Amino acid sequence: MQGSRNATKAIEFKSGTFSATTAIIRDTNAMHLADAMHALLGGRPDFFAGEPAILDFSQLQKLPERVDWPGLTSLLRRYRLQPVVVRHLPESLADSARKAGLAVLHGDESLKTVAPPPAPQTKAAPVEPPAAAPAPSIPSTPKGSMLLDRPLRSGQQVYARGADLVIIGGVSNGAEVIADGSIHCYGPLRGRAIAGAVGDNSARIFTTALGAELVSIAGVFRTFEKGLPEAVAGKPAQIRLVNEANTQQIRLDPLVLS
Amino acid sequence: MKTVVVTSGKGGVGKTTTSASICTGLALRGFKTAVIDFDVGLRNLDLIMGCERRVVYDLINVVNKEANLHQALIKDKHCDNLFVLPASQTRDKDALTEEGVEEVLKGLEHQGFDYVVCDSPAGIERGAVLALTFADEAIVVTNPEVSSIRDSDRILGILQSKSRRAKEGREPVKEHLLVSRYSPKRVEEGEMLSYKDVQELLRVPLIGVIPESEIVLQASNQGTPAIHLTGSDVAEAYLDVVARFLGEERELRFVSYEKPSLLKRIFGGA
Ligand SMILES: Nc1ncnc2c1ncn2[C@@H]1O[C@H](COP(=O)(O)OP(=O)(O)OP(=O)(O)O)[C@@H](O)[C@H]1O
Ligand SMILES: [Mg+2]
């Protein structure tokens, strides 16, 4: 049986990591979730790009008797998010999750998540082992910067891992820029901009002409279906996180370039 | 030799119309020019060029070495220095390979062609990618509407990532924006985006604006590229595009709407 080495390789297993979005689910009622997602994402069906998702139940508000898994997964899929794994799920619900085709992770089984797009939530809770006490900020010191000297077009995505991102030429609608540090965009910023992607809440976003569909800093994000505030729309702007009434909020300010 | 792709992402925006007029315009300027139809499966460049009855061999025959370039190139009926390489009507799309296209282009260069114009199929899949892979310059045809702009934006991204120039880290493909099927009247009435809006959204240098006109249909029925219909606004606009492509300065024409004068309104007619 020699010489057919490749023929026997119909499948091969390798270990590896992949990037995923973490959805922290605090309420399992599908109706409540549908409302919350609509409010956050404006009913945009293509908000996520078919990314795999980890459903995290570490912050469940109350233990439900059962969970409507088909309802939950199809709701997430409607926004093109593909749930694959659940974690920190109360034991009583684990069996039903497995039956629904989801992998069940317990405790601190570490899942390396890289390049996390914003999780649907309003509080700063970036992807991090939830076992740790809610740290106010992950001390991440971005090293250096990544330079992109062409416009980023619809459907393209760039991730500056552990760095700031500098873009010359602008970001189109439907494109996505992600940085662990800050984002500096010379040219119109029209797509999605995600700064402080692993939790640096001092990261900022700068642009010479703001037209973003979404901005996010350290997991706190804001969308603009109803348009941007007039003071910053199409103008130089700075975006950062501020503490207001004990919650972290995205703040948009005009940037005066004299 | 320079390879120019005419592309758009979206279908039916005027790529073939534009390819036919631009290759003709370059030939009229004295350049030895070839135009290749990459729309495998849907033959239409040859109809627009009026050479459909003389198609014997096509691009895939050449790629598969069933015919040589010399046999497959069809001499244009108007210009001696213009040649058409038609698409296959029947073969399946996978017959076209990157190596095959590269061979064909090398062959054309060897034969002393100055310009090769590649008429891309719609979409952002394989066929469209093959058409732009070897481009030195790209004419991105866009209609003044949101879906067309979005698709042009996508194809510009693909140009940046999938072209040979990009992959080899050479000087990027030179991009030109061509706004087509433009109606100054509808822009005036607020029903259509202006060419300035389109350019602002795509941020690519504008090479011209082609007005919407029934001349285009008339030309295609005759199997004559619209640029030959001298005196028509479409032909003039394409002549300007070719001039700008060659580095000449031309003012934009046919972009503003003049309300018919009172006399015209009363007495009608031209
Ligand atoms: N400037 C114009 N004014 C009016 N009609 C036009 C104009 N340009 C193109 N058309 C018409 O639009 C239709 C599509 O044109 P054309 O075939 O050139 O587009 P295409 O982008 O090559 O399409 P496809 O994606 O199918 O290859 C044709 O019917 C053509 O006659
Ligand atoms: Mg065509």
PDB file of N, CA and C and ligand atoms in Angstrom, chain B residues 10-17 39 44 122 180-181 210-213 216-217, ligand 1:
ATOM      1  N   LYS B  10     -19.910  45.835 -10.990  1.00  0.00           N
ATOM      2  CA  LYS B  10     -21.319  45.687 -11.364  1.00  0.00           C
ATOM      3  C   LYS B  10     -21.473  45.415 -12.859  1.00  0.00           C
ATOM      4  N   GLY B  11     -22.511  44.684 -13.209  1.00  0.00           N
ATOM      5  CA  GLY B  11     -22.770  44.375 -14.608  1.00  0.00           C
ATOM      6  C   GLY B  11     -23.578  45.463 -15.309  1.00  0.00           C
ATOM      7  N   GLY B  12     -23.449  45.494 -16.612  1.00  0.00           N
ATOM      8  CA  GLY B  12     -24.295  46.363 -17.430  1.00  0.00           C
ATOM      9  C   GLY B  12     -24.060  47.855 -17.265  1.00  0.00           C
ATOM     10  N   VAL B  13     -22.870  48.242 -16.809  1.00  0.00           N
ATOM     11  CA  VAL B  13     -22.625  49.666 -16.577  1.00  0.00           C
ATOM     12  C   VAL B  13     -21.981  50.353 -17.781  1.00  0.00           C
ATOM     13  N   GLY B  14     -21.522  49.556 -18.752  1.00  0.00           N
ATOM     14  CA  GLY B  14     -20.914  50.148 -19.948  1.00  0.00           C
ATOM     15  C   GLY B  14     -19.456  49.777 -20.175  1.00  0.00           C
ATOM     16  N   LYS B  15     -19.018  48.649 -19.629  1.00  0.00           N
ATOM     17  CA  LYS B  15     -17.623  48.238 -19.816  1.00  0.00           C
ATOM     18  C   LYS B  15     -17.317  47.928 -21.278  1.00  0.00           C
ATOM     19  N   THR B  16     -18.191  47.118 -21.890  1.00  0.00           N
ATOM     20  CA  THR B  16     -17.921  46.700 -23.259  1.00  0.00           C
ATOM     21  C   THR B  16     -18.024  47.891 -24.210  1.00  0.00           C
ATOM     22  N   THR B  17     -19.031  48.717 -23.994  1.00  0.00           N
ATOM     23  CA  THR B  17     -19.180  49.941 -24.783  1.00  0.00           C
ATOM     24  C   THR B  17     -17.900  50.777 -24.689  1.00  0.00           C
ATOM     25  N   ASP B  39     -15.024  38.092 -21.224  1.00  0.00           N
ATOM     26  CA  ASP B  39     -16.335  37.654 -20.767  1.00  0.00           C
ATOM     27  C   ASP B  39     -16.643  36.278 -21.347  1.00  0.00           C
ATOM     28  N   ASN B  44     -19.894  39.376 -26.421  1.00  0.00           N
ATOM     29  CA  ASN B  44     -20.565  40.557 -26.929  1.00  0.00           C
ATOM     30  C   ASN B  44     -19.645  41.645 -27.439  1.00  0.00           C
ATOM     31  N   ALA B 122     -18.461  41.181 -15.563  1.00  0.00           N
ATOM     32  CA  ALA B 122     -18.947  41.757 -14.311  1.00  0.00           C
ATOM     33  C   ALA B 122     -18.557  40.840 -13.157  1.00  0.00           C
ATOM     34  N   SER B 180     -20.226  56.728 -16.274  1.00  0.00           N
ATOM     35  CA  SER B 180     -20.948  56.518 -17.523  1.00  0.00           C
ATOM     36  C   SER B 180     -22.456  56.546 -17.303  1.00  0.00           C
ATOM     37  N   ARG B 181     -23.176  56.667 -18.411  1.00  0.00           N
ATOM     38  CA  ARG B 181     -24.651  56.745 -18.394  1.00  0.00           C
ATOM     39  C   ARG B 181     -25.093  57.912 -17.514  1.00  0.00           C
ATOM     40  N   ILE B 210     -19.341  59.992 -19.447  1.00  0.00           N
ATOM     41  CA  ILE B 210     -20.027  59.663 -20.698  1.00  0.00           C
ATOM     42  C   ILE B 210     -21.522  59.851 -20.488  1.00  0.00           C
ATOM     43  N   PRO B 211     -22.140  60.691 -21.297  1.00  0.00           N
ATOM     44  CA  PRO B 211     -23.575  60.915 -21.092  1.00  0.00           C
ATOM     45  C   PRO B 211     -24.418  59.704 -21.487  1.00  0.00           C
ATOM     46  N   GLU B 212     -25.576  59.607 -20.883  1.00  0.00           N
ATOM     47  CA  GLU B 212     -26.565  58.603 -21.274  1.00  0.00           C
ATOM     48  C   GLU B 212     -27.115  59.052 -22.623  1.00  0.00           C
ATOM     49  N   SER B 213     -27.107  58.152 -23.593  1.00  0.00           N
ATOM     50  CA  SER B 213     -27.598  58.552 -24.902  1.00  0.00           C
ATOM     51  C   SER B 213     -28.021  57.353 -25.728  1.00  0.00           C
ATOM     52  N   VAL B 216     -25.696  55.137 -28.145  1.00  0.00           N
ATOM     53  CA  VAL B 216     -24.963  53.923 -27.795  1.00  0.00           C
ATOM     54  C   VAL B 216     -25.676  52.691 -28.357  1.00  0.00           C
ATOM     55  N   LEU B 217     -26.978  52.681 -28.218  1.00  0.00           N
ATOM     56  CA  LEU B 217     -27.762  51.558 -28.738  1.00  0.00           C
ATOM     57  C   LEU B 217     -27.679  51.512 -30.261  1.00  0.00           C
TER      58      LEU B 217
HETATM   59  N1  LIG C   1     -23.670  55.941 -22.352  1.00  0.00           N
HETATM   60  C1  LIG C   1     -24.697  55.096 -22.519  1.00  0.00           C
HETATM   61  N2  LIG C   1     -25.929  55.553 -22.803  1.00  0.00           N
HETATM   62  C2  LIG C   1     -26.958  54.710 -22.967  1.00  0.00           C
HETATM   63  N3  LIG C   1     -26.865  53.384 -22.894  1.00  0.00           N
HETATM   64  C3  LIG C   1     -25.661  52.852 -22.616  1.00  0.00           C
HETATM   65  C4  LIG C   1     -24.519  53.666 -22.405  1.00  0.00           C
HETATM   66  N4  LIG C   1     -23.466  52.857 -22.159  1.00  0.00           N
HETATM   67  C5  LIG C   1     -23.927  51.591 -22.206  1.00  0.00           C
HETATM   68  N5  LIG C   1     -25.249  51.576 -22.482  1.00  0.00           N
HETATM   69  C6  LIG C   1     -26.114  50.402 -22.618  1.00  0.00           C
HETATM   70  O1  LIG C   1     -26.072  49.655 -21.413  1.00  0.00           O
HETATM   71  C7  LIG C   1     -26.080  48.277 -21.680  1.00  0.00           C
HETATM   72  C8  LIG C   1     -24.844  47.640 -21.071  1.00  0.00           C
HETATM   73  O2  LIG C   1     -23.697  48.150 -21.725  1.00  0.00           O
HETATM   74  P1  LIG C   1     -22.379  47.284 -21.850  1.00  0.00           P
HETATM   75  O3  LIG C   1     -22.658  45.972 -22.504  1.00  0.00           O
HETATM   76  O4  LIG C   1     -21.324  48.133 -22.436  1.00  0.00           O
HETATM   77  O5  LIG C   1     -22.100  47.058 -20.321  1.00  0.00           O
HETATM   78  P2  LIG C   1     -21.125  46.007 -19.630  1.00  0.00           P
HETATM   79  O6  LIG C   1     -20.654  46.667 -18.396  1.00  0.00           O
HETATM   80  O7  LIG C   1     -20.106  45.529 -20.586  1.00  0.00           O
HETATM   81  O8  LIG C   1     -22.118  44.831 -19.297  1.00  0.00           O
HETATM   82  P3  LIG C   1     -21.730  43.362 -18.791  1.00  0.00           P
HETATM   83  O9  LIG C   1     -21.425  43.521 -17.323  1.00  0.00           O
HETATM   84  O10 LIG C   1     -22.952  42.565 -19.023  1.00  0.00           O
HETATM   85  O11 LIG C   1     -20.540  42.911 -19.582  1.00  0.00           O
HETATM   86  C9  LIG C   1     -26.131  48.114 -23.176  1.00  0.00           C
HETATM   87  O12 LIG C   1     -27.469  47.900 -23.555  1.00  0.00           O
HETATM   88  C10 LIG C   1     -25.646  49.448 -23.700  1.00  0.00           C
HETATM   89  O13 LIG C   1     -26.235  49.749 -24.938  1.00  0.00           O
END
